[in-house]
Amino acid sequence: MELVGNIESIVFRNAENGYTVAHIATPKRVTCVGIFPPVTEGERVMMTGDYVVNRNFGEQFKVTSVKVSPPTGRESMIRYLSGGLFKGVGEMTAKNIVSQFGERTFEVIEFSPHDLTKVRGISRVKSESIGNQFAEFRAMQQTIIFLQSFDISLNLALKIYRTYEGLTENVIRNNPFRLIEDVDGVGFATADMLALSMGLDKESNFRLGAAVVHVLKSAASTKGHTYLPLGMLVRETMKLLAFEEEKESLVLATIDDMQLEGTLVYLNDYKMQGVMLSSYYNLEKSIAKNLHRIMGHSVELDLDLEEEIASYEKAQGVKLHSAQKEAITAAVNSGCVVISGGPGTGKTTIIKFIIELLRKQGYSFALTAPTGRAAKRMSEATGSPAKTIHRLLELHPAEYSPETKLDADVVIVDEISMADEYVFNALLKAIPVGGKIILVGDKDQLPSVGAGNILSDIIASGIIPVKYLTHIYRQSADSNIAIYAHLINEGTVPEFDNRSRDFFFDNVSEEGDVMQDVISLCTERLPRYFSLSSADVQVLAPLKKGDAGVESLNAELQKVINPPDREKGEMISGDRIFREGDRVIHMVNNYQLGWVSRNGEKIEAGEGVFNGDIGRIVSVSRAEAQLQVQFEDGKVATYTAGDLDQLTLAYAISVHKSQGSEFPIAVVVISRYNPIVTSRNLLYTAITRAKKAVVLVGDKQNVIKMIKNNYTEKRHTALAVFLRDNEF
């Protein structure tokens, strides 16, 4: 519906994202909430939206679009002039201006501001200031209106304006594809719509080049590829541009030009026949170069390992397997080593021994992992402090100085399979000359969410020693989680007889019944059986959509685990509700998002919240349009309304998002079978996230198909070749 009126007062406004609470004078006084363009009191607004009832604030008009026009009428004009937009203009001065010029007031301010000196108390300098402020404000509003005319949302229009300010329209008219690089949230589709709306030639170099870059970046973000075969790149680019086959030569010529400009790199010299963004080329080359540097400057530690191992075994009452001893020897004598093994194979035992050995010999070390949850798990397992790679480096990895080295003789990285190439490269640069790095992980886990395939590529290169752990230890053999995980990894279907103490299977054939079974498990059966709370149960699912996909599971679990309550604040973002007490997960790397952490009397502050960080909403302030999330490592971050697209509910998360995490109990939902998505290593990854118990929910035949499906989508990456090539 439509609502028209003058802004009577602005109760709250977040200048960063435009979220506004305002009282609007219509035939009745209405409280309006939503994203507004830059506005001030007195202006006339035409809004579309709907009335909603908020439990705490009563009836409000929730705005979906806003158009602004200058105020009319004496009272509105006075309110506009004295509302804070013009410095030094109070109510009395505003009344004098309107009395002097009447309906011509804004015409005078815009076109002949010096005439304002006719008003008592306004000097020539002040008149110029009022004119300039009005011009800037109107230019801002006009730019927002210009952007909205292309069906760009108000929120995105504000982001674009904050990026370019007065140059916005000029930038967009000259090359709208600049927005893709400069403005978060603008993709090829938006920029292309702008370009075509303004009459840009469909075959322009700007458009073709932007399409090629988009295809490569999309392949990196959605499939993990760091390059694409030339034929695939051309086909996908032509599909994006809606070109017929005869236009293929245009795309090929564009790729040639971009290679000459340095934007792209051909990989023909490396027998891969691919095309790579120069940023990924330089990144993977840098990783290869630094791994060779670390290997080449390695110094063997002068130790009698047989004696040290025997002493450790006696002190700890353990017996190390021969594979563990080989891994320890390689770690001590190599600049870099990979230690790979599944659950229960003794990876933690090796790390603990190496730590003990380094302490004993006076060597310094650092423990790290890609995510906060993995670092916390590493710290708890070893008894030594561990940090995320981001926190260890203390900087945005892109800004890390190669001259700055870590004060550690040995760096041990857990869950290396999920490491981001940018962060891993920064970590390698920070290893000092003579320093060592030990990479611990499971080669059979899913690869990282981001582009690249670090662990697999390092193993495939053959230049780094790799030690595999396969022996399951007695204490782990008591757990069916470890046993079943290894059976599934081998393609063997376990006996799902529910006689285990920690591995259960609910055979639910109908997808519609899966939801009710999951709710029952999370809220009643599992908490009662294990004497835990619902917060200790994590639901994992391979698919986002569907009746039993991540999104539907979250919506239903929120209703029963954290239902609406007058005492709990909440905020709405799109079709999602964020409520105090909700479990949430951060979905992107945000290096600028601030946080604070309190440890007793000590308060630490910093920046950076990262993809996969899980936390809980501890407070919601609708008045300030913000909420606070406390993450599992203790840091508390504040999100404004414009940041909420970086959060989603986490009662259920995808298996990919669970990598590097460990949960007391995991409920794994296999409601549908998709041969490309529901594969053996995805099920293996999901099962190995559970510490105390795992429950599979779904159709048994789908689970069997999943175990038999060893499909792994090939990632096009160049790191293994660069490592073998050794030319820098």
XYZ file of C-alpha atoms in Angstrom:
728
model
C 0.000 0.000 0.000
C 1.008 3.645 -0.393
C 1.442 6.261 2.324
C 2.194 9.987 1.775
C 3.131 12.584 4.368
C 5.737 14.928 5.825
C 8.545 13.800 8.127
C 7.580 15.096 11.546
C 10.582 13.715 13.433
C 13.398 11.217 12.916
C 13.547 8.918 15.938
C 16.584 6.955 14.717
C 18.735 6.861 11.629
C 21.757 4.723 10.789
C 23.662 6.809 8.236
C 25.693 3.784 7.163
C 22.821 1.664 5.876
C 19.853 4.067 5.823
C 17.793 2.204 8.417
C 15.385 4.800 9.790
C 12.604 5.073 12.331
C 10.522 8.203 11.656
C 7.225 9.758 12.630
C 5.302 10.785 9.513
C 2.472 13.309 9.595
C -0.365 11.933 7.463
C -4.018 12.421 8.407
C -2.770 10.547 11.468
C 0.720 10.270 13.003
C 2.392 7.060 11.756
C 5.650 5.431 12.873
C 7.533 4.218 9.778
C 10.535 1.887 9.786
C 12.824 0.721 7.009
C 15.604 1.800 4.661
C 15.251 5.498 3.744
C 17.386 7.623 1.417
C 19.079 10.630 3.056
C 16.165 12.570 4.582
C 15.562 15.312 7.093
C 12.586 16.579 9.037
C 9.950 18.460 7.063
C 10.493 16.654 3.749
C 7.558 15.091 1.988
C 7.800 11.338 1.415
C 5.811 8.903 -0.681
C 6.244 5.384 0.707
C 5.111 1.896 -0.214
C 4.899 -0.900 2.332
C 2.523 -2.539 4.803
C 1.366 -2.075 8.341
C 2.827 -4.568 10.820
C 2.332 -5.018 14.550
C 5.477 -5.155 16.668
C 5.091 -6.761 20.091
C 7.126 -4.038 21.783
C 6.321 -0.952 19.695
C 2.782 -1.540 18.455
C 1.590 -0.768 14.932
C 4.240 0.424 12.461
C 4.412 0.990 8.722
C 7.189 -1.226 7.327
C 8.638 0.625 4.339
C 9.736 -1.116 1.136
C 10.365 1.989 -1.042
C 10.605 5.746 -0.484
C 10.468 8.770 -2.783
C 11.378 12.209 -1.417
C 10.279 15.683 -2.491
C 10.997 19.135 -1.002
C 8.656 20.230 1.777
C 5.685 22.494 1.081
C 3.806 24.604 3.589
C 5.267 27.024 6.098
C 5.558 24.624 9.069
C 7.199 21.830 7.045
C 9.664 24.264 5.474
C 10.652 25.650 8.891
C 11.079 22.132 10.285
C 13.245 21.202 7.274
C 15.525 24.241 7.639
C 15.923 23.866 11.398
C 16.139 20.065 11.463
C 19.942 19.909 11.654
C 20.827 19.767 7.979
C 22.062 23.381 7.933
C 24.674 24.214 10.545
C 23.861 27.366 12.464
C 20.219 27.502 11.352
C 17.861 27.228 14.300
C 14.099 27.621 14.460
C 14.141 31.444 14.659
C 16.464 31.812 11.653
C 14.376 29.274 9.731
C 11.208 31.273 10.439
C 12.915 34.457 9.248
C 14.048 32.795 5.991
C 10.572 31.448 5.234
C 8.963 34.804 6.154
C 11.330 36.571 3.757
C 11.022 34.272 0.747
C 7.871 32.178 1.263
C 7.330 29.507 -1.399
C 10.509 30.698 -3.189
C 12.704 29.668 -0.212
C 14.329 26.606 -1.784
C 14.654 28.254 -5.194
C 16.652 31.046 -3.495
C 18.823 28.630 -1.477
C 19.613 26.575 -4.586
C 20.146 29.247 -7.226
C 20.917 32.537 -5.435
C 22.019 31.729 -1.865
C 23.639 35.188 -1.501
C 20.103 36.647 -1.287
C 19.892 34.980 2.131
C 21.952 37.899 3.461
C 18.688 39.879 3.380
C 17.654 37.837 6.406
C 18.761 39.210 9.738
C 21.676 37.255 11.215
C 22.862 35.611 7.967
C 26.261 36.768 6.734
C 27.675 36.227 3.257
C 29.838 33.333 4.532
C 26.844 31.706 6.232
C 24.679 32.123 3.129
C 27.336 30.356 1.034
C 27.532 27.564 3.609
C 23.751 27.061 3.541
C 23.790 26.969 -0.269
C 26.627 24.462 -0.370
C 25.043 22.191 2.235
C 21.725 22.237 0.393
C 23.446 21.473 -2.930
C 25.359 18.522 -1.432
C 22.269 17.087 0.219
C 20.113 17.459 -2.880
C 22.865 15.965 -5.047
C 22.947 12.961 -2.724
C 19.182 12.550 -2.927
C 19.140 12.977 -6.701
C 21.870 10.369 -7.087
C 19.906 7.906 -4.960
C 16.804 8.599 -7.065
C 18.879 8.122 -10.248
C 20.051 4.720 -9.007
C 16.571 3.670 -7.896
C 15.253 4.440 -11.375
C 17.145 1.318 -12.499
C 15.331 -0.850 -9.907
C 18.357 -0.853 -7.620
C 17.335 -1.360 -4.011
C 17.671 1.601 -1.684
C 20.143 -0.282 0.509
C 22.413 -0.998 -2.477
C 21.968 2.540 -3.816
C 23.283 3.895 -0.509
C 26.303 1.569 -0.711
C 27.055 2.767 -4.240
C 26.726 6.425 -3.266
C 29.017 6.004 -0.241
C 31.638 4.519 -2.566
C 31.666 7.258 -5.228
C 29.695 10.144 -3.660
C 29.497 13.032 -6.140
C 31.133 10.982 -8.900
C 28.503 8.233 -8.783
C 26.509 9.127 -11.886
C 29.662 9.857 -13.900
C 31.199 6.472 -12.987
C 28.033 4.569 -13.849
C 27.539 6.309 -17.164
C 31.179 5.730 -18.193
C 31.649 2.137 -17.001
C 29.027 0.575 -14.716
C 31.105 -2.625 -14.537
C 33.453 -0.825 -12.147
C 30.804 -1.390 -9.491
C 31.512 -5.135 -9.477
C 35.000 -4.547 -8.078
C 34.292 -1.465 -5.979
C 30.940 -2.134 -4.291
C 30.154 -5.139 -2.146
C 26.859 -6.655 -3.264
C 27.043 -5.644 -6.939
C 27.431 -8.588 -9.280
C 27.570 -8.891 -13.044
C 23.777 -9.047 -13.419
C 23.235 -5.676 -11.689
C 26.077 -3.940 -13.518
C 24.956 -5.421 -16.835
C 21.383 -4.254 -16.284
C 22.672 -0.743 -15.629
C 24.908 -0.849 -18.692
C 22.227 -2.069 -21.075
C 19.637 0.340 -19.639
C 21.942 3.217 -20.535
C 22.475 1.950 -24.053
C 25.943 0.406 -23.744
C 26.819 -1.708 -26.790
C 26.251 -5.400 -26.029
C 29.606 -6.148 -27.665
C 31.602 -3.467 -25.856
C 34.997 -4.390 -24.431
C 33.806 -3.312 -20.971
C 30.938 -5.785 -21.073
C 32.856 -8.730 -22.511
C 35.780 -8.240 -20.127
C 33.486 -8.007 -17.112
C 31.715 -11.199 -18.195
C 34.991 -13.143 -18.487
C 36.099 -12.001 -15.024
C 32.678 -12.823 -13.581
C 32.769 -16.380 -14.943
C 36.244 -16.987 -13.490
C 35.358 -15.487 -10.107
C 32.067 -17.347 -9.963
C 33.871 -20.615 -10.737
C 36.240 -19.843 -7.866
C 33.558 -18.944 -5.320
C 31.038 -21.686 -6.147
C 33.202 -24.556 -7.406
C 36.644 -23.827 -5.976
C 38.387 -23.539 -9.368
C 41.385 -21.237 -9.615
C 41.459 -21.549 -13.412
C 39.156 -22.807 -16.150
C 39.950 -24.684 -19.359
C 39.735 -22.246 -22.252
C 36.780 -23.993 -23.902
C 34.764 -24.020 -20.675
C 35.516 -20.343 -20.047
C 34.378 -19.362 -23.544
C 31.168 -21.430 -23.318
C 30.190 -20.036 -19.904
C 30.977 -16.455 -20.960
C 28.861 -16.741 -24.101
C 25.989 -18.197 -22.066
C 26.207 -15.289 -19.617
C 26.204 -12.741 -22.456
C 23.432 -14.592 -24.356
C 25.679 -14.691 -27.450
C 25.132 -16.962 -30.436
C 27.908 -19.280 -31.633
C 29.139 -16.855 -34.294
C 30.187 -14.407 -31.547
C 32.780 -16.836 -30.122
C 35.611 -14.965 -31.869
C 34.694 -11.808 -29.917
C 35.086 -13.629 -26.601
C 38.384 -15.206 -27.667
C 39.706 -11.808 -28.789
C 38.687 -10.293 -25.442
C 40.543 -13.034 -23.560
C 43.628 -12.382 -25.711
C 43.455 -8.657 -24.948
C 43.049 -9.287 -21.217
C 46.056 -11.581 -21.262
C 48.158 -8.870 -22.925
C 46.903 -6.337 -20.340
C 47.936 -8.680 -17.525
C 44.432 -9.359 -16.180
C 44.569 -13.010 -17.262
C 47.282 -15.632 -17.657
C 47.299 -18.458 -20.205
C 48.510 -21.741 -18.717
C 49.531 -23.381 -21.995
C 53.165 -23.518 -20.882
C 52.119 -25.726 -17.963
C 50.253 -28.294 -20.124
C 46.934 -27.337 -18.534
C 45.412 -25.396 -21.456
C 43.632 -23.077 -19.060
C 42.992 -19.420 -18.315
C 43.623 -17.984 -14.875
C 43.014 -14.621 -13.271
C 46.424 -13.084 -12.648
C 45.511 -12.667 -8.958
C 45.096 -16.450 -8.534
C 48.170 -17.109 -10.682
C 50.297 -14.891 -8.447
C 48.739 -16.394 -5.338
C 49.388 -20.034 -6.205
C 52.867 -19.178 -7.508
C 53.591 -17.459 -4.190
C 52.414 -20.484 -2.190
C 54.640 -22.766 -4.265
C 57.610 -20.401 -3.950
C 57.294 -20.122 -0.184
C 56.880 -23.879 0.323
C 60.084 -24.403 -1.657
C 61.782 -21.717 0.433
C 60.726 -23.408 3.671
C 61.818 -26.836 2.411
C 65.123 -25.484 1.111
C 66.085 -23.756 4.380
C 65.036 -26.581 6.661
C 67.378 -27.428 9.526
C 67.244 -30.858 11.169
C 66.768 -30.728 14.918
C 69.662 -32.434 16.692
C 67.636 -35.006 18.606
C 67.796 -38.696 19.479
C 64.232 -39.428 18.475
C 64.239 -43.074 19.510
C 65.196 -42.107 23.038
C 62.735 -39.201 23.120
C 59.860 -41.364 21.858
C 60.629 -44.133 24.354
C 60.732 -41.603 27.177
C 57.406 -40.085 26.106
C 55.716 -43.476 25.792
C 56.810 -44.418 29.286
C 55.736 -41.100 30.822
C 52.337 -41.052 29.090
C 51.615 -44.777 29.240
C 51.075 -44.977 25.492
C 52.543 -46.977 22.637
C 53.074 -45.074 19.407
C 52.348 -46.859 16.153
C 55.159 -47.156 13.600
C 53.250 -44.756 11.276
C 53.128 -42.184 14.077
C 56.867 -42.517 14.670
C 57.518 -42.009 10.945
C 55.335 -38.906 10.982
C 57.215 -37.491 13.985
C 60.586 -38.143 12.317
C 59.459 -36.412 9.119
C 58.081 -33.454 11.093
C 61.350 -32.976 12.972
C 63.615 -33.353 9.946
C 61.631 -31.582 7.177
C 60.811 -27.955 6.584
C 57.258 -28.999 5.772
C 55.379 -32.253 6.286
C 51.772 -33.358 5.789
C 50.241 -35.679 8.384
C 46.933 -37.086 7.155
C 44.556 -39.400 8.981
C 40.931 -40.004 9.804
C 39.253 -39.980 13.230
C 40.920 -42.014 15.954
C 44.230 -42.449 14.119
C 46.315 -40.470 16.610
C 46.881 -37.090 14.943
C 46.404 -35.295 18.267
C 48.840 -37.671 20.005
C 51.509 -36.721 17.476
C 50.877 -33.000 17.923
C 51.078 -33.349 21.719
C 54.361 -35.263 21.462
C 55.900 -32.685 19.109
C 54.812 -29.867 21.451
C 56.365 -31.641 24.427
C 59.562 -32.248 22.471
C 59.834 -28.616 21.328
C 59.263 -27.302 24.849
C 61.872 -29.674 26.239
C 64.468 -28.581 23.678
C 63.692 -24.858 24.008
C 62.149 -24.365 20.567
C 59.213 -21.972 20.118
C 56.019 -23.049 18.379
C 52.587 -21.796 17.351
C 49.364 -23.785 17.004
C 46.808 -22.571 14.486
C 43.760 -23.588 12.460
C 41.630 -21.942 9.756
C 38.530 -21.329 11.920
C 37.823 -20.287 15.487
C 36.017 -23.526 16.194
C 38.896 -25.651 14.854
C 41.421 -23.597 16.849
C 39.373 -24.030 20.019
C 39.148 -27.763 19.410
C 42.918 -27.939 18.832
C 43.595 -26.035 22.057
C 41.308 -28.306 24.093
C 42.847 -31.474 22.613
C 46.486 -30.457 23.133
C 46.268 -28.349 26.285
C 48.195 -25.555 24.515
C 46.774 -22.262 23.211
C 45.825 -22.213 19.544
C 44.681 -19.288 17.398
C 43.014 -18.926 14.047
C 45.457 -18.123 11.264
C 43.891 -14.650 11.034
C 44.466 -13.995 14.733
C 47.981 -15.441 14.593
C 48.903 -13.020 11.811
C 46.947 -10.206 13.513
C 46.259 -8.536 10.186
C 44.138 -8.759 7.094
C 46.178 -11.389 5.173
C 46.274 -9.233 2.045
C 48.037 -6.553 4.088
C 50.489 -8.850 5.859
C 54.011 -7.624 5.305
C 56.352 -10.290 3.898
C 59.109 -8.744 6.007
C 57.212 -9.527 9.226
C 57.951 -13.025 10.491
C 56.305 -15.087 13.213
C 58.279 -15.599 16.382
C 58.019 -19.384 16.154
C 60.474 -22.085 15.121
C 57.642 -24.476 14.261
C 54.051 -23.728 13.170
C 51.520 -26.562 13.425
C 48.347 -26.130 11.351
C 45.323 -28.351 12.005
C 42.416 -28.896 9.582
C 44.598 -27.762 6.689
C 42.145 -29.158 4.104
C 39.784 -26.243 4.760
C 42.389 -23.460 4.635
C 41.802 -20.464 2.386
C 44.579 -19.879 -0.184
C 44.908 -16.176 0.666
C 45.344 -16.876 4.362
C 47.638 -19.866 3.786
C 49.865 -17.767 1.538
C 50.131 -15.067 4.216
C 51.015 -17.725 6.803
C 53.773 -19.196 4.630
C 55.262 -15.731 4.059
C 55.424 -15.298 7.826
C 57.465 -18.491 8.441
C 61.030 -17.349 9.302
C 64.121 -18.679 7.550
C 64.872 -22.095 9.021
C 61.349 -22.380 10.427
C 59.165 -25.429 9.946
C 55.478 -25.918 9.226
C 53.516 -29.084 9.996
C 50.235 -29.512 8.110
C 47.715 -31.803 9.793
C 44.451 -32.844 8.185
C 42.364 -35.542 6.575
C 42.774 -35.974 2.834
C 39.311 -37.557 2.608
C 37.462 -34.553 4.017
C 35.658 -32.162 1.709
C 37.953 -29.524 0.201
C 37.827 -25.930 1.419
C 34.756 -23.776 0.809
C 36.951 -21.170 -0.877
C 38.904 -21.497 -4.096
C 41.843 -23.869 -4.250
C 42.615 -27.356 -3.005
C 45.655 -26.881 -0.804
C 45.978 -30.280 0.868
C 45.225 -32.351 -2.231
C 47.533 -30.234 -4.398
C 50.426 -30.438 -1.937
C 50.021 -34.221 -1.733
C 49.706 -34.547 -5.527
C 52.859 -32.496 -6.129
C 55.082 -35.153 -4.556
C 57.601 -32.594 -3.277
C 56.400 -32.503 0.347
C 56.739 -35.581 2.617
C 53.291 -37.038 3.392
C 52.651 -39.449 6.240
C 49.356 -41.346 6.411
C 47.841 -42.608 9.656
C 45.424 -45.506 9.220
C 45.610 -47.467 12.473
C 42.587 -46.916 14.760
C 43.549 -46.887 18.430
C 41.830 -49.018 21.034
C 40.048 -46.139 22.766
C 38.735 -44.994 19.390
C 37.756 -48.561 18.497
C 35.240 -48.388 21.345
C 33.466 -45.689 19.337
C 31.339 -46.670 16.373
C 31.740 -43.122 15.039
C 35.394 -43.804 14.212
C 34.741 -47.367 12.987
C 31.734 -46.461 10.820
C 33.514 -43.402 9.429
C 36.392 -45.551 8.197
C 34.014 -48.187 6.772
C 32.056 -45.510 4.907
C 35.281 -43.955 3.647
C 36.162 -47.363 2.155
C 32.724 -47.638 0.514
C 31.401 -50.262 2.942
C 27.853 -49.956 4.297
C 27.906 -50.433 8.095
C 25.343 -52.480 10.020
C 22.777 -49.869 10.998
C 21.335 -51.943 13.851
C 21.164 -49.120 16.455
C 22.978 -51.267 19.014
C 25.798 -48.730 19.219
C 26.142 -46.240 22.049
C 27.135 -43.379 19.758
C 25.924 -44.094 16.214
C 22.219 -44.259 15.405
C 20.078 -44.377 12.289
C 16.460 -43.225 11.912
C 15.107 -44.705 8.699
C 12.553 -42.085 7.577
C 11.393 -42.571 4.001
C 9.118 -39.565 3.508
C 10.905 -36.240 3.226
C 7.987 -34.515 4.913
C 8.421 -36.727 7.998
C 12.136 -35.948 8.304
C 11.454 -32.501 9.794
C 9.362 -33.837 12.667
C 11.948 -36.523 13.423
C 14.749 -33.949 13.514
C 12.742 -31.649 15.824
C 12.031 -34.569 18.150
C 15.718 -35.564 18.211
C 16.958 -32.020 18.872
C 14.449 -30.977 21.505
C 13.561 -34.176 23.367
C 15.144 -37.528 22.592
C 18.846 -36.684 22.362
C 18.982 -34.095 25.192
C 17.142 -36.544 27.466
C 19.264 -39.590 26.483
C 22.632 -37.823 26.823
C 21.659 -35.347 29.579
C 22.623 -32.416 27.359
C 20.808 -29.316 26.094
C 19.511 -28.624 22.598
C 22.491 -26.283 22.181
C 24.763 -29.358 22.113
C 22.954 -30.822 19.105
C 23.986 -29.592 15.656
C 21.934 -30.459 12.583
C 23.911 -30.945 9.357
C 22.380 -31.211 5.886
C 23.869 -31.450 2.389
C 21.217 -29.287 0.687
C 20.000 -25.744 1.385
C 16.594 -26.046 -0.290
C 13.746 -28.508 0.086
C 11.410 -29.586 2.867
C 14.373 -30.875 4.855
C 17.036 -28.476 3.577
C 19.068 -26.138 5.767
C 16.720 -23.166 5.335
C 13.520 -25.047 6.223
C 15.201 -26.841 9.120
C 16.385 -23.541 10.582
C 12.973 -21.926 10.343
C 11.237 -24.811 12.108
C 13.943 -25.408 14.725
C 13.935 -21.716 15.648
C 10.185 -21.932 16.344
C 10.586 -24.731 18.890
C 14.039 -24.043 20.373
C 13.810 -20.243 20.580
C 10.154 -19.216 20.141
C 8.922 -15.595 20.207
C 8.892 -14.004 23.651
C 8.015 -10.479 24.776
C 11.274 -10.377 26.727
C 13.391 -11.199 23.661
C 14.265 -8.519 21.125
C 14.244 -9.414 17.455
C 15.075 -7.917 14.073
C 13.725 -8.811 10.646
C 15.968 -9.076 7.592
C 14.142 -10.073 4.436
C 12.190 -13.224 5.262
C 14.399 -14.077 8.263
C 13.878 -13.259 11.914
C 16.880 -12.845 14.209
C 15.900 -13.233 17.846
C 17.846 -12.881 21.067
C 19.160 -16.345 21.946
C 19.340 -17.590 18.326
C 22.317 -19.647 17.200
C 23.811 -17.961 14.119
C 26.711 -18.397 11.715
C 28.715 -15.687 9.935
C 28.756 -16.374 6.180
C 31.605 -14.273 4.703
C 35.046 -12.995 5.630
C 34.601 -9.469 6.999
C 37.972 -8.030 7.935
C 36.534 -4.687 9.071
C 33.779 -5.857 11.449
C 34.814 -4.818 14.949
C 34.613 -7.008 18.053
C 35.470 -6.915 21.744
C 36.419 -9.782 24.033
C 36.485 -9.804 27.817
C 38.672 -12.170 29.814
C 38.227 -11.291 33.485
C 39.373 -7.684 33.843
C 41.179 -7.731 30.507
C 39.297 -6.315 27.516
C 40.611 -6.930 24.007
C 39.326 -5.264 20.848
C 39.983 -5.996 17.208
C 38.543 -6.400 13.732
C 37.612 -9.413 11.665
C 34.805 -11.981 11.778
C 35.168 -14.876 9.379
C 33.232 -17.314 7.254
C 32.001 -20.199 9.423
C 32.240 -18.488 12.829
C 29.306 -19.688 14.958
C 27.817 -17.739 17.854
C 24.678 -16.722 19.704
C 22.688 -13.481 19.603
C 23.068 -12.012 23.087
C 21.197 -8.737 22.634
C 18.925 -6.973 20.149
C 18.249 -3.230 20.092
C 15.491 -2.280 17.685
C 15.804 1.352 18.732
C 19.401 1.388 17.435
C 18.701 -1.210 14.707
C 21.534 -3.462 15.800
C 22.228 -6.758 17.495
C 25.230 -8.340 19.199
C 26.595 -11.830 18.601
C 28.926 -13.611 20.997
C 31.078 -16.126 19.150
C 32.487 -19.316 20.580
C 35.931 -17.819 21.094
C 34.391 -15.121 23.319
C 34.512 -12.165 20.929
C 31.347 -10.057 20.679
C 30.537 -8.307 17.379
C 27.846 -5.713 16.713
C 25.743 -5.988 13.546
C 23.662 -3.124 12.155
C 20.621 -3.753 9.965
C 22.808 -3.482 6.860
C 25.136 -6.231 8.098
C 22.465 -8.869 8.644
C 22.931 -10.375 5.186
C 26.251 -11.692 6.557
C 24.431 -13.766 9.194
C 22.088 -16.717 9.011
C 20.536 -19.054 11.546
C 22.717 -22.012 12.540
C 20.432 -24.537 14.209
C 21.104 -26.380 10.951
C 24.142 -25.740 8.758
C 25.500 -27.261 5.574
C 28.094 -30.006 5.826
C 30.564 -27.727 4.019
C 30.121 -25.050 6.704
C 30.765 -27.647 9.434
C 34.321 -28.372 8.286
C 36.908 -27.994 11.012
C 34.227 -28.094 13.686
C 33.380 -30.672 16.297
C 29.982 -30.880 17.954
C 28.915 -32.982 20.937
C 26.093 -34.505 18.869
C 25.508 -34.285 15.119
C 22.174 -35.034 13.454
C 22.902 -35.661 9.767
C 19.905 -35.281 7.440
C 19.943 -37.288 4.193
C 16.454 -36.701 2.840
C 17.221 -36.751 -0.875
C 19.881 -38.237 -3.127
C 21.712 -36.058 -5.626
C 24.731 -37.844 -7.164
C 26.679 -34.600 -7.583
C 26.142 -33.335 -4.031
C 25.400 -36.317 -1.784
C 28.670 -38.180 -2.117
C 30.691 -40.476 0.122
C 33.185 -37.871 1.297
C 30.361 -35.483 2.235
C 28.809 -38.164 4.485
C 32.245 -39.022 5.873
C 32.902 -35.347 6.644
C 29.516 -34.991 8.370
C 29.956 -38.090 10.548
C 33.430 -37.074 11.692
C 32.093 -33.752 13.052
C 30.469 -35.599 16.000
C 32.277 -36.116 19.275
C 29.789 -38.026 21.466
C 27.149 -39.273 19.053
C 25.850 -39.063 15.509
C 22.342 -39.759 14.215
C 21.598 -40.259 10.528
C 18.050 -39.334 9.512
C 16.648 -40.248 6.113
C 15.851 -42.992 3.672
C 18.219 -45.949 4.058
C 18.440 -46.511 0.321
C 19.616 -42.918 -0.177
C 22.290 -43.392 2.488
C 23.496 -46.591 0.781
C 23.616 -44.806 -2.585
C 25.601 -42.026 -0.949
C 28.171 -44.454 0.482
C 28.590 -46.111 -2.922
C 28.932 -42.748 -4.676
C 32.607 -41.831 -4.725
C 32.082 -38.883 -7.081
C 34.319 -35.905 -6.365
C 34.027 -32.926 -8.648
C 37.445 -32.103 -10.057
C 38.795 -28.742 -9.036
C 40.824 -26.945 -11.653
C 43.821 -25.692 -9.665
C 47.441 -25.093 -10.636
C 49.262 -25.331 -7.296
C 50.417 -28.946 -7.708
C 51.904 -28.146 -11.133
C 53.578 -24.968 -9.857
C 55.110 -26.930 -6.954
C 56.527 -29.544 -9.334
C 57.593 -26.916 -11.867
C 59.705 -25.047 -9.286
C 60.288 -22.035 -11.557
C 59.823 -18.679 -9.855
